[in-house]
Structure formats: C-alpha cells, structure tokens
Amino acid sequence: MSVLQPRAGNADLSARIEPPLSQTVGYIVVVLIGMIIAFVMMMITKVLTITVGEDNKKTEMFMTANRTVRTGLTTSAVISSWLWSTALLGSGLVGYTYGVAGPFWFAAGCSPMIVFFALLGISCKRKIPEAHTSLEVVRVRYGRIAHIVYMILCLINNIFACTNMLLGASAVIASMTGMHIIAATFLLPVGVALYTFVGGIKATFLTDYFHTVVILIVGCYFSVKAFTYPEIGSIGRLYDLVKAASERHPVAGNEQGTYLTMTSKDAILFGILHLCANFGLVVMDTSYFIKAFSASPAAVVPGYTLGGIAYFAIPWGVGTIMSSVALGLENQPVFPTYPRRMTTSEVSNGLVVPYAALTLAGKGGAAAVVLIIFMAVTSTLSAQVIAVSSIISFDIYREYFNKSATDRQIIHWSHFGVVFFALFSAGFSTMLYYAGADLQWTLYMLGVVTCPGIFPMAFTVLWRRQNTIAAITSPVLGLITGMAVWLGTAQRFHGEVTVSSTGQVLPCVYGTVASAFSPILYSVAITYLAGPQNYDWADFQKERLALEKLGDDLTTGHHNKDNSAVISEEQSTPLKDRTKELKRWGRIAAFWSIATFLGHWVLWPLPMYAARYIFSKGFFIAWLVVAIIWLWGTMLVATFYPLFDGGIQQMRQVYQYWKKRREI
C-alpha cells in the first residue's frame, strides 16, 4: 500500500496552514462573481431570445437547445463536463501520493469513456432522435418498472457526483480563505441555480465555454510559472527535486520507491478503479445524454472524440506539474507547511494543488486556484442540475402525473428541479462532511454506486437481445454485489467497516470492479435463461417524445424567431442517405473508442509498467514538454474552435439584428 492512504478527512484539520486570503475574498468569489456570471448568462439568454429566436420558454430549447449545438461548442462542453474540481485537485492528490504514474492514470481513467460515449450518443441520435433523456429510452424499450429502477440509479449517480465536487471545492475554498466550509458548500450552487433556471441547457453550454477557457488559461499559466520560479528554474531542476523527495520519502509499491516511475502498484490499482468509476459516471449521467441530444448529429462524434482526447492533457499536465512542485519544494521554507510534510487530511482534501500554487505565486496563486475551483465546480454542477431537472420534469412529472403537459408546465417543473437539487446536493454533501468523508473518500468509492448500470444501459441502445427482466434485475444485483464486496473486503483487509476502511484503495477497487462487471454476467445469463428479446430498433421511432415537430428526418434544424424551422442542407438530404451517414458516424465512433482505450491504457503505459523503467532526466523533460504542449493545444481548441464554428456567425446575427433595429 502507498505511504499516504485515504481516511476520515476531518481528523487533523488543526494542522492546516493559516488561510492566505481573507474570508472577504472567499465570499467575493463564491457569491459576487457567481452572481455576476449568472447575470451575464441571463442577459445573453435574453439577447438570443430577442435576436435569433432561442426561446427558453419552449421545452425543446430549454432542455435540448433545439438539438442544433455545433461541434466547437460540443467539444468545449465535453471538456468542461470533466473539468470537475476533482480533476484539478484529484490529479494533484494522486501525483503527490504515487508520483508521475498518478496523474497519467487519472487522465487515462477519463478520456476513453468520454470518446466511447460518442458511440452511445450517435446510436441514440440514430435510433431515437426525439428523446430528451436516457431514461426515456429505457422506458420506451422496457416499460415503467425498468424506468423507475434506472431513474433511481441515475439520481444516485448525480447525487454522489455533486457531492464529490462540492466536498473538494468547499474544502479548498475554506482552506485558502478561511470561509466556513458549510457556507461554501451551500453558496456554491446559488449562481448555478440562477443561470440554469433562466437559460437551461444553452446557458450550461455557454458557461461551460467561459469557465473552461478561464480554467485552461490559469492551468497554462502555472505550466510556465513553475519553471520561472527561482527555486525550480527548469524542468531538469524539478526532476532533481522530485528525485531527492523519493530518497527522503520512498513510496511503498513503486519501483525502487521512486516517484519517477510508471511501475506503481497502487497507481495502476487507482487507474483501474478510476476507469470503471468514470464509465459509470458517463453512462449513468443523464447530462451526457442531454448534451448528446442537444448536439446536431454531425457534431456528436467529432465533438466527443476531440473533447475526450483534448481533455487528457489537463489532469496529466496540471496534475504532474503541481504535484511535482509540492513534492520537490515541501522541505524548503518557501512551502506553506514547512518544516512539516502535508498531513494526510490536507492531501485527502485536495490541497496539493492549492499549496503548490500558493508557493509559486503567493496570494495571487491562491486566489487563482480559488477562482478556477469555483468555476470548475459551478460549471459541472450546472450540468448535474439540468440533468436532475430533466428527470423531474420529463421522467417523473410528464410520465406519471401529466401526460399531456404543456411547455409552461414542464418548464415550471424544470425550474423546481433546478432549485430542489441545488439545495439537496449541498445538504447531502454537508451530511457526508460531518460523517468524516472528504474528496479522496468519494473519489475512491464513487464507482461502487455509479457502475452497476453501465452495461445494462449500454445494451439498451447497442444490443437488441437484452430482455426486460435482465435490464431490470442485472443492475440491482450488480449494486448488491458491489456493495457486498466493498464492505466485505474493507472488513477483511482492515478489520472494521468505517469511513476510513471503506475509503482504502483495495476495498474500493474490488467493490468497483464487482459493481461494473457482474451485471454483464447477470444480464447475459438472465437474458438467455428467460428468453432473448429481438427488439426492432424501428420501434423507438414510433414513440413521440418531442413537444414540437422535429421534421420528418433524424435531425432538427435551427429555428427562426417565429419558431419555423430553417431547412438545412443536412435536412434536405433523403432519409435513407441520412441514416447511412449516421451509421458511418457510428463506425467512426467505434474505431476511436477502441483506439483511445488501446492508446491511453495499453500501448503507452503498460510496457512502461512492465519494463520497471525509472525516468531519466531527459525522459522526464520530454514527458513534461509533451504534456505542456498538449495542455496548450487543449486551451487553444477549447477557446477558438467554438468561436470559428458558429460563435462568430451567431454574434454577427445579433449585430445584424440590432443594426436593423437602429435603422428602423
């Protein structure tokens, strides 16, 4: 096991440093900046309603942006969807704990399933184009019992995802500003609720873009600042500092105890854990399906593929640099905790990156981290809020209480869902905080509760044989199996079942793997024992789910201000050719899914693990140079691609509208 293990996060809080920023800064970032962003997004929403007819009083616009979001904005939204506070804080945490292998496995645990979702997304666009949520797909195929089961699983996924984000973000904000951690937990969702309440999914896409750009600019700044800092000066000097840290504090389970190797037993166990957990977070997160349904058919595959590959650089590059800075400078007076090492609580609460930033740039660095953590948590929280809002409005209210619900009624319940879940997620996070949970505990155990539905949900749109009984029972049995293995192994390895023991690496790995893969066996066995289904995919399209007519094709065009469809070149293509085109996108998505997994999980890291290779100075320099170039490339793609792919055109439309108004 590694030197630093997760445990209850509140045990040694008294050992933390004095907050470098005042509480006023914390409240300015969390409340004032949050309100300003919310106000700006509401104004943009109002302008788009007036000028280009994006009416958020219409359900299709509020929930799916009329299914016309282009590749650039989709790419930015995909990157943002995984720019959790966990990604920024957790990658530094595992880098500090395991060395260079930690941030790599963190990144490799995210990118393959983001790209894989392109396959699920395009399959849904082709087979059931009018859907708003993944749960509607389940209900249409398997009926109401399955619908309720998957609804509960998706809500569990959303709740724990939000908790993971809020616990990490509020801990960092409290540590850097002295703001009370519970105040941060409850105030963080306020701005999110405001702009999501007004702007719906399009506001989520726009704030995703803005927040992603700011976060990446700050990340790129630290990628340069680290090597202009006098005590470091160069990548080669950073290598020497990390090598010296390995000699002072060898890592159990790493080749020769060094931080500078991919041969790390605990890191690869974390990689397996993170990969499975993130598959659950993607497949069982209705916000991913909403964004896929919101994207135009031609944007789904390139948007998710490019976004997934670009995202890889963020946890890999930022996590490696900032954790290396913390390890290398921890024994020097410039580091905030000097002369002691960081405590287990500080590490497990995600303070590696904030402490490294404070070292490199003083109070300005601390303020920058507070800002990007705030933006990361609010951006991803917005997606979670809109996801739960869609479940409450479409899958509960419209399905079980008012089948003939109007736009106004559905929007009303969507607004209720936004406010309710923002408050509930803060309350649930507070409960876990007082129970002793922290960022690392939720990061490690997340997969146990998010993974059981992965394969049954994927089979719903990819395998026509899975029958209703298998679809209903396999995720439930998988959850029971995963929980039993998780708690059983905690008792077996640590002699007790507590927050501390259930947050250890091995119980979480065993529990997550059991949760993820046992449903495959249950689904296949039950399907063939009870009799396979031979589902006709055409039956999906018999169900009328959209509140507005989408046209006689598989796409939806842009709408004029009078809500009349603008017939695009894509829509004017014969239906047979459009179906053929979507199948072609499906093959492309399958290829990139396999290629990304093989590249990020097999061909690159495993030979390095097997070779027991310890980084030389030259190799470490090359490793970081590639990571930094990739990180800057991600920043350029996320910043400028959405502008060139429709953003400038839409700004021109707004300008032309106001120009005509002035002439009149």
XYZ file of C-alpha atoms in Angstrom:
664
model
C 0.000 0.000 0.000
C 1.087 3.569 -0.517
C 2.527 5.804 2.150
C -0.497 8.096 2.185
C -3.858 6.392 2.418
C -7.332 7.907 2.487
C -9.016 8.136 5.825
C -11.570 10.279 7.550
C -10.785 13.749 6.369
C -11.561 15.828 9.433
C -9.190 14.278 11.974
C -6.262 16.651 11.784
C -7.712 19.870 10.452
C -5.911 21.832 13.150
C -2.623 21.132 11.353
C -3.649 23.188 8.336
C -1.914 26.419 7.441
C -3.290 29.855 8.190
C -5.541 30.862 5.256
C -3.537 33.130 2.923
C -6.661 35.018 1.788
C -9.370 36.723 3.787
C -12.936 35.489 4.122
C -13.959 38.509 2.078
C -12.146 37.079 -0.944
C -13.995 33.801 -0.493
C -17.386 35.472 -0.406
C -16.492 37.717 -3.358
C -15.604 34.684 -5.490
C -18.423 32.406 -4.383
C -21.237 34.965 -4.147
C -20.373 38.126 -6.079
C -18.595 36.546 -9.064
C -21.199 33.795 -9.092
C -23.978 36.394 -9.289
C -22.153 38.388 -11.985
C -21.721 35.280 -14.145
C -25.355 34.354 -13.585
C -26.468 37.881 -14.541
C -24.314 37.909 -17.705
C -25.641 34.496 -18.759
C -29.220 35.623 -18.182
C -28.597 38.725 -20.314
C -27.075 36.606 -23.101
C -30.067 34.281 -22.921
C -32.396 37.293 -23.220
C -30.464 38.710 -26.191
C -30.503 35.355 -28.019
C -34.237 35.069 -27.409
C -34.861 38.512 -28.922
C -32.434 38.303 -31.837
C -32.258 34.702 -33.041
C -35.398 33.235 -31.521
C -33.830 30.923 -28.932
C -36.925 30.920 -26.730
C -36.224 29.195 -23.393
C -39.937 29.198 -22.644
C -40.081 26.350 -25.163
C -39.175 22.984 -23.641
C -37.162 21.802 -26.646
C -34.974 24.892 -26.418
C -34.665 24.800 -22.619
C -33.728 21.109 -22.492
C -32.020 20.366 -25.828
C -31.179 23.756 -27.409
C -33.333 22.675 -30.383
C -30.729 19.901 -30.995
C -28.509 22.227 -33.045
C -25.365 22.739 -30.926
C -22.337 22.584 -33.220
C -19.044 20.705 -32.941
C -16.993 23.528 -31.392
C -19.379 24.221 -28.533
C -19.941 20.480 -28.038
C -16.168 19.956 -27.740
C -15.893 22.738 -25.177
C -18.854 21.357 -23.231
C -17.352 17.853 -23.201
C -14.036 19.159 -21.861
C -15.907 21.197 -19.276
C -18.060 18.231 -18.250
C -14.926 16.532 -16.933
C -13.282 19.673 -15.579
C -14.533 18.780 -12.147
C -12.870 20.231 -9.098
C -11.859 16.571 -8.684
C -9.903 16.629 -11.939
C -7.865 19.638 -10.849
C -7.475 18.589 -7.220
C -7.549 14.796 -7.506
C -4.849 14.585 -10.169
C -2.514 16.532 -7.884
C -3.537 14.329 -4.958
C -2.610 11.061 -6.718
C 0.532 12.656 -8.155
C 1.684 13.548 -4.652
C 0.805 10.063 -3.399
C 2.040 7.838 -6.244
C 4.349 10.031 -8.344
C 4.208 10.582 -12.112
C 2.047 7.481 -12.614
C -0.829 9.021 -10.631
C -1.806 11.925 -12.922
C -1.336 9.735 -16.000
C -3.737 7.077 -14.713
C -6.140 9.808 -13.614
C -6.240 11.143 -17.187
C -6.367 7.656 -18.724
C -9.318 6.915 -16.463
C -11.318 9.703 -18.134
C -10.554 10.010 -21.852
C -11.551 6.500 -23.137
C -15.090 6.623 -21.807
C -15.652 10.198 -22.999
C -14.779 9.035 -26.509
C -16.835 5.850 -26.028
C -19.850 7.991 -25.275
C -19.700 9.257 -28.851
C -20.796 5.745 -29.854
C -23.713 5.761 -27.411
C -24.642 9.308 -28.379
C -24.758 8.715 -32.118
C -26.637 5.423 -31.579
C -29.302 7.345 -29.655
C -29.443 10.085 -32.304
C -29.984 7.454 -34.979
C -32.416 5.163 -33.174
C -34.488 7.507 -31.013
C -33.899 11.100 -32.180
C -36.792 12.670 -30.230
C -35.579 11.614 -26.770
C -34.517 14.152 -24.151
C -33.027 11.801 -21.546
C -31.562 8.303 -21.419
C -34.393 7.307 -19.087
C -36.950 7.929 -21.824
C -35.030 5.403 -23.944
C -35.217 2.837 -21.125
C -38.938 3.386 -20.630
C -39.770 3.082 -24.311
C -37.949 -0.238 -24.600
C -38.568 -1.918 -21.237
C -41.523 -0.202 -19.588
C -42.167 1.629 -16.349
C -40.578 -0.729 -13.801
C -37.246 -0.524 -15.608
C -37.770 3.214 -15.944
C -38.083 3.634 -12.175
C -35.070 1.379 -11.454
C -32.796 3.315 -13.806
C -34.173 6.619 -12.581
C -33.039 5.744 -9.050
C -29.613 4.634 -10.334
C -29.167 7.856 -12.315
C -30.191 10.006 -9.353
C -27.701 8.156 -7.115
C -25.051 8.858 -9.749
C -25.898 12.573 -9.869
C -26.015 12.906 -6.079
C -22.598 11.330 -5.500
C -21.064 13.196 -8.438
C -22.201 16.523 -6.979
C -21.061 15.515 -3.512
C -17.604 14.675 -4.846
C -17.357 18.090 -6.492
C -18.693 20.099 -3.560
C -16.596 18.362 -0.886
C -13.366 19.055 -2.759
C -14.216 22.601 -3.803
C -15.554 23.746 -0.437
C -12.523 22.268 1.384
C -10.135 24.208 -0.855
C -12.080 27.478 -0.623
C -12.292 27.142 3.162
C -8.560 26.390 3.455
C -7.488 29.254 1.198
C -9.854 31.940 2.512
C -10.971 30.893 5.981
C -14.571 30.869 4.756
C -16.677 28.367 6.692
C -16.772 25.122 4.752
C -20.539 24.696 5.132
C -21.162 28.254 3.938
C -19.092 27.473 0.827
C -20.986 24.219 0.303
C -24.378 25.932 0.304
C -23.388 29.106 -1.549
C -21.565 27.416 -4.453
C -24.788 26.168 -6.119
C -26.582 29.552 -5.859
C -25.252 31.148 -9.052
C -25.587 27.820 -10.851
C -29.244 27.574 -9.954
C -29.863 31.148 -11.153
C -28.454 30.923 -14.675
C -29.623 27.335 -15.213
C -33.089 28.371 -14.023
C -33.270 31.018 -16.745
C -31.093 29.719 -19.561
C -31.494 25.944 -19.458
C -29.065 23.741 -21.381
C -27.877 26.554 -23.688
C -26.778 28.570 -20.644
C -24.956 25.445 -19.477
C -23.128 25.204 -22.806
C -22.202 28.907 -22.733
C -20.963 28.863 -19.135
C -19.110 25.623 -19.883
C -17.261 27.511 -22.603
C -16.445 30.561 -20.476
C -15.357 28.565 -17.431
C -13.276 26.138 -19.492
C -11.362 28.976 -21.142
C -10.562 30.636 -17.797
C -9.505 27.353 -16.147
C -7.253 26.389 -19.061
C -5.617 29.825 -19.190
C -4.782 29.557 -15.477
C -3.544 25.972 -15.963
C -1.289 27.089 -18.814
C -0.032 29.967 -16.666
C 1.104 27.573 -13.936
C 2.721 25.322 -16.567
C 5.038 28.267 -17.340
C 5.262 29.824 -13.874
C 6.551 26.581 -12.353
C 9.747 26.801 -14.404
C 10.370 30.510 -13.920
C 10.165 30.171 -10.141
C 13.681 30.759 -8.712
C 13.812 27.581 -6.586
C 12.967 25.463 -9.661
C 14.151 27.296 -12.776
C 13.857 24.411 -15.248
C 12.274 21.023 -15.829
C 15.651 19.402 -15.215
C 15.906 21.090 -11.814
C 12.354 19.929 -10.968
C 13.475 16.378 -11.803
C 16.327 16.679 -9.297
C 13.946 17.955 -6.609
C 11.458 15.093 -7.132
C 14.288 12.552 -7.174
C 15.517 13.920 -3.850
C 11.961 13.678 -2.449
C 11.930 9.982 -3.437
C 15.053 9.423 -1.390
C 13.568 11.196 1.634
C 10.162 9.535 1.405
C 10.248 6.325 -0.720
C 6.852 5.178 -1.974
C 5.859 1.640 -0.996
C 4.811 -0.320 -4.080
C 6.762 1.853 -6.541
C 9.849 0.566 -8.334
C 12.772 1.359 -6.000
C 10.416 3.590 -4.038
C 10.719 6.423 -6.555
C 8.095 8.919 -7.648
C 9.652 8.857 -11.142
C 8.253 5.592 -12.490
C 5.111 4.186 -14.069
C 5.725 0.931 -12.158
C 3.474 1.762 -9.242
C 1.135 -0.927 -7.901
C -1.187 1.467 -6.119
C -1.280 3.849 -9.080
C -2.390 1.147 -11.520
C -4.978 -0.056 -8.997
C -6.229 3.519 -8.833
C -6.253 3.595 -12.650
C -8.499 0.514 -12.780
C -10.729 1.980 -10.092
C -10.920 5.363 -11.830
C -11.594 3.879 -15.275
C -14.536 1.810 -14.059
C -15.946 4.583 -11.881
C -15.812 7.104 -14.709
C -17.556 4.744 -17.111
C -20.360 4.723 -14.574
C -20.292 8.493 -14.229
C -20.582 8.940 -18.003
C -23.101 6.259 -18.925
C -25.353 6.807 -15.906
C -25.197 10.610 -16.070
C -28.249 11.887 -17.920
C -26.464 15.204 -18.540
C -24.172 13.466 -21.029
C -27.169 12.142 -22.936
C -28.812 15.582 -22.822
C -25.703 17.160 -24.345
C -25.585 14.429 -26.987
C -29.254 15.013 -27.829
C -28.591 18.770 -27.891
C -25.757 18.430 -30.403
C -26.511 18.237 -34.105
C -25.927 14.710 -35.498
C -22.769 15.788 -37.321
C -21.349 17.265 -34.075
C -21.772 14.324 -31.685
C -18.882 12.080 -32.750
C -16.255 14.738 -33.569
C -17.279 16.792 -30.516
C -16.992 13.934 -28.019
C -13.904 12.416 -29.664
C -11.970 15.670 -29.866
C -13.135 16.712 -26.399
C -12.111 13.394 -24.836
C -8.638 13.388 -26.377
C -8.047 17.079 -25.625
C -9.167 16.654 -22.021
C -6.417 14.078 -21.349
C -3.797 16.844 -21.042
C -5.497 18.637 -18.148
C -5.192 16.104 -15.304
C -1.982 14.701 -16.808
C -0.197 18.023 -17.344
C -1.534 20.113 -14.448
C -1.500 17.167 -12.021
C 2.091 16.177 -12.839
C 3.479 19.712 -12.661
C 1.724 20.813 -9.471
C 2.292 17.558 -7.558
C 5.963 17.596 -8.586
C 6.265 21.176 -7.327
C 4.711 20.161 -3.993
C 6.962 17.115 -3.628
C 10.094 18.979 -4.670
C 9.668 22.092 -2.531
C 7.943 20.588 0.504
C 11.184 20.525 2.517
C 12.030 24.156 1.765
C 10.964 27.306 3.656
C 9.010 28.594 0.640
C 6.411 25.810 1.010
C 3.373 26.708 3.170
C 3.646 23.697 5.536
C 7.406 23.921 6.143
C 9.025 22.369 8.177
C 6.473 19.555 8.270
C 5.082 17.476 5.390
C 1.494 17.814 4.295
C -0.803 15.851 6.599
C -2.998 13.002 5.444
C -6.046 15.244 5.851
C -4.552 18.035 3.749
C -3.689 15.588 0.974
C -7.043 13.788 1.023
C -8.916 17.105 0.967
C -7.168 18.003 -2.288
C -4.831 20.727 -1.032
C -1.757 19.650 -3.019
C -2.556 21.909 -5.979
C -3.563 24.946 -3.859
C -0.405 24.686 -1.751
C 1.755 24.379 -4.884
C 0.016 27.421 -6.410
C 0.496 29.387 -3.189
C 4.208 28.508 -3.307
C 4.640 29.544 -6.942
C 2.599 32.760 -6.994
C 1.836 33.725 -3.413
C -1.604 35.081 -2.601
C -2.251 35.619 -6.309
C -1.727 31.890 -6.891
C -4.084 31.046 -4.046
C -6.713 33.421 -5.486
C -6.283 31.884 -8.953
C -6.868 28.384 -7.575
C -9.942 29.507 -5.646
C -11.290 31.081 -8.841
C -10.720 28.048 -11.084
C -12.040 25.627 -8.460
C -15.145 27.799 -8.175
C -15.551 27.817 -11.955
C -14.920 24.082 -12.244
C -17.475 23.137 -9.624
C -20.165 25.560 -10.836
C -19.765 24.551 -14.480
C -20.029 20.820 -13.845
C -22.675 21.344 -11.175
C -24.779 23.150 -13.776
C -24.775 20.033 -15.959
C -25.791 17.876 -12.975
C -28.568 20.280 -12.024
C -30.015 20.359 -15.543
C -29.807 16.544 -15.652
C -31.820 16.103 -12.468
C -34.168 18.860 -13.592
C -34.857 16.877 -16.775
C -35.574 13.731 -14.756
C -38.059 15.565 -12.527
C -39.837 17.300 -15.403
C -39.835 14.647 -18.127
C -39.411 11.312 -16.372
C -41.478 11.971 -13.261
C -43.949 14.788 -13.874
C -44.703 14.287 -17.575
C -44.694 10.487 -17.426
C -46.535 9.795 -14.163
C -48.572 12.904 -13.362
C -49.482 14.775 -16.551
C -49.026 13.000 -19.887
C -50.397 15.992 -21.776
C -48.199 18.554 -20.006
C -47.692 21.837 -21.812
C -44.426 23.679 -22.359
C -45.207 26.030 -19.494
C -45.937 23.210 -17.051
C -42.802 21.264 -17.935
C -40.632 24.376 -17.680
C -42.222 25.086 -14.280
C -41.213 21.645 -13.003
C -37.798 22.002 -14.600
C -37.310 25.192 -12.591
C -38.430 23.376 -9.465
C -35.907 20.621 -10.202
C -33.079 23.135 -10.585
C -33.734 24.753 -7.192
C -34.513 21.492 -5.384
C -31.400 19.640 -6.492
C -29.082 22.583 -5.872
C -30.258 22.639 -2.251
C -30.352 18.858 -1.865
C -26.814 18.338 -3.172
C -25.478 20.937 -0.716
C -27.344 19.300 2.155
C -26.167 15.798 1.239
C -22.558 16.999 0.957
C -22.832 18.579 4.401
C -24.097 15.305 5.867
C -21.153 13.356 4.436
C -18.704 16.016 5.609
C -19.870 15.656 9.199
C -19.714 11.864 8.793
C -15.972 12.238 8.092
C -15.969 11.873 4.291
C -13.739 14.001 2.074
C -12.664 14.405 -1.548
C -10.488 11.289 -1.560
C -13.112 9.047 0.075
C -15.738 9.973 -2.517
C -13.167 9.787 -5.339
C -12.265 6.212 -4.382
C -15.702 4.774 -3.545
C -17.677 6.539 -6.282
C -17.594 3.605 -8.702
C -19.279 1.220 -6.274
C -22.571 3.114 -6.612
C -22.228 4.507 -10.155
C -21.107 1.405 -12.085
C -23.936 -1.197 -11.839
C -25.954 0.320 -14.683
C -23.098 0.749 -17.193
C -23.546 -2.332 -19.340
C -27.335 -2.799 -18.971
C -27.771 0.840 -20.063
C -25.328 0.455 -22.969
C -27.053 -2.778 -24.025
C -30.332 -0.843 -24.185
C -29.170 1.003 -27.305
C -26.489 -1.396 -28.605
C -27.789 -4.980 -28.021
C -31.243 -5.939 -29.240
C -31.208 -9.261 -27.310
C -31.262 -7.985 -23.717
C -34.717 -8.707 -22.304
C -36.757 -6.721 -19.818
C -36.093 -8.980 -16.824
C -32.340 -8.780 -17.404
C -32.469 -4.997 -17.840
C -34.304 -4.588 -14.526
C -32.514 -7.109 -12.331
C -28.897 -7.043 -13.542
C -28.040 -3.502 -12.297
C -29.790 -4.148 -8.969
C -27.885 -7.418 -8.491
C -24.714 -5.647 -9.598
C -25.189 -2.918 -6.980
C -25.800 -5.503 -4.254
C -22.733 -7.469 -5.380
C -20.519 -4.384 -5.470
C -21.662 -3.157 -2.050
C -21.152 -6.599 -0.511
C -17.652 -6.948 -1.983
C -16.729 -3.377 -0.981
C -17.821 -3.706 2.648
C -16.614 -7.322 2.899
C -13.107 -6.525 1.691
C -12.943 -3.487 4.000
C -13.692 -5.824 6.901
C -11.275 -8.471 5.599
C -8.281 -6.196 5.000
C -8.763 -3.642 7.779
C -10.787 -5.451 10.422
C -13.613 -2.905 10.510
C -16.202 -1.179 8.358
C -15.754 2.565 8.866
C -15.380 5.675 6.731
C -11.630 5.165 6.948
C -11.558 1.475 5.977
C -14.119 1.821 3.187
C -12.028 4.593 1.638
C -8.920 2.438 1.265
C -7.687 1.504 -2.222
C -8.202 -2.270 -2.292
C -11.811 -2.421 -0.983
C -12.800 0.305 -3.444
C -11.068 -1.445 -6.370
C -12.706 -4.794 -5.614
C -16.113 -3.222 -4.994
C -15.979 -1.065 -8.137
C -14.880 -3.924 -10.414
C -17.645 -6.139 -8.983
C -20.246 -3.395 -9.493
C -19.122 -2.743 -13.054
C -18.663 -6.223 -14.474
C -21.013 -8.533 -12.567
C -24.058 -7.020 -14.385
C -22.641 -8.349 -17.679
C -22.851 -11.896 -16.337
C -26.266 -11.274 -14.793
C -27.641 -9.661 -17.952
C -26.404 -12.315 -20.379
C -27.384 -15.225 -18.109
C -30.871 -13.890 -17.342
C -31.435 -12.909 -20.982
C -30.777 -16.399 -22.297
C -32.445 -18.200 -19.394
C -35.640 -16.145 -19.690
C -35.536 -15.902 -23.485
C -33.735 -13.235 -25.519
C -35.592 -10.248 -26.849
C -35.343 -9.446 -30.548
C -36.014 -5.740 -30.317
C -36.791 -3.861 -33.503
C -34.892 -0.572 -33.365
C -37.570 0.980 -35.578
C -39.986 0.736 -32.630
C -38.063 3.534 -30.913
C -39.107 5.989 -33.605
C -42.790 5.159 -33.200
C -42.728 6.926 -29.839
C -43.496 10.657 -29.986
C -41.377 12.300 -27.292
C -40.686 15.813 -28.578
C -43.150 18.569 -27.714
C -42.559 20.208 -31.082
C -42.437 18.696 -34.533
C -38.813 17.965 -35.343
C -39.382 17.342 -39.014
C -39.571 14.095 -40.964
C -35.904 13.337 -40.543
C -33.402 12.400 -37.872
C -32.253 15.941 -37.204
C -33.603 19.241 -36.080
C -32.744 22.454 -37.807
C -32.236 25.914 -36.380
C -35.355 27.951 -35.772
C -36.243 31.450 -36.776
C -37.713 33.876 -34.326
C -41.208 32.734 -35.282
C -40.092 29.177 -34.424
C -40.338 27.987 -38.012
C -37.665 25.500 -38.920
C -34.778 26.557 -41.106
C -34.200 23.709 -43.526
C -30.518 22.939 -43.617
C -28.593 21.075 -46.276
C -28.464 18.124 -43.891
C -32.249 18.088 -43.551
C -32.830 18.282 -47.279
C -30.869 15.040 -47.758
C -33.093 11.967 -48.333
C -33.878 9.960 -45.162
C -32.078 6.837 -46.450
C -28.880 8.799 -47.029
C -29.094 10.450 -43.600
C -29.477 7.051 -41.940
C -26.467 5.803 -43.849
C -24.494 8.855 -42.754
C -25.338 8.284 -39.082
C -24.266 4.644 -39.355
C -20.968 5.852 -40.799
C -20.527 8.144 -37.798
C -21.247 5.124 -35.581
C -18.393 3.166 -37.184
C -16.065 6.142 -36.751
C -17.079 6.404 -33.071
C -16.411 2.684 -32.533
C -12.954 2.998 -34.113
C -11.954 5.971 -31.963
C -13.331 4.325 -28.811
C -11.094 1.297 -29.332
C -8.107 3.381 -30.459
C -8.315 5.723 -27.451
C -8.550 2.844 -24.983
C -5.636 0.978 -26.572
C -3.513 4.129 -26.757
C -4.174 5.504 -23.283
C -4.472 2.205 -21.437
C -2.437 -0.441 -23.249
C 0.180 0.617 -25.794
C 1.503 3.623 -23.879
C 1.530 2.846 -20.127
C 1.640 -0.959 -19.780
C 5.029 -1.509 -21.484
C 6.471 1.188 -19.205
C 4.942 -0.561 -16.187
C 6.283 -3.967 -17.219
C 9.753 -2.603 -18.019
C 10.123 -1.232 -14.446
C 11.512 1.885 -16.065
C 12.659 4.764 -13.861
C 12.559 8.134 -15.605
C 15.893 9.622 -16.594
C 16.223 13.386 -16.544
C 15.937 13.566 -20.338
C 12.843 11.379 -20.387
C 11.200 13.404 -17.595
C 11.873 16.607 -19.549
C 10.315 15.079 -22.693
C 7.361 13.766 -20.632
C 6.541 17.233 -19.300
C 7.199 19.031 -22.589
C 4.676 16.790 -24.364
C 2.166 17.291 -21.529
C 2.574 21.085 -21.651
C 2.247 21.246 -25.466
C -0.873 19.064 -25.242
C -2.273 21.292 -22.476
C -1.730 24.470 -24.515
C -3.266 22.760 -27.555
C -6.337 21.925 -25.477
C -6.576 25.555 -24.378
C -6.431 26.794 -27.990
C -9.022 24.247 -29.177
C -11.436 24.981 -26.326
C -11.044 28.755 -26.751
C -11.117 29.306 -30.501
C -12.878 26.333 -32.077
C -16.329 27.300 -30.714
C -15.818 30.865 -31.972
C -14.947 29.819 -35.520
C -17.551 27.046 -35.556
C -20.697 29.127 -35.275
C -19.848 31.553 -32.469
C -18.754 34.414 -34.703
C -21.665 33.699 -37.045
C -24.160 33.961 -34.175
C -22.551 37.179 -32.920
C -22.875 38.548 -36.461
C -26.577 37.625 -36.450
C -27.064 39.505 -33.182
C -25.204 42.515 -34.596
C -27.265 42.493 -37.810
C -30.481 42.358 -35.799
C -29.587 45.404 -33.695
C -28.297 47.219 -36.779
C -31.664 46.747 -38.469
C -33.443 47.903 -35.332
C -31.437 51.135 -35.308
C -32.205 51.749 -38.980
C -35.909 51.377 -38.307
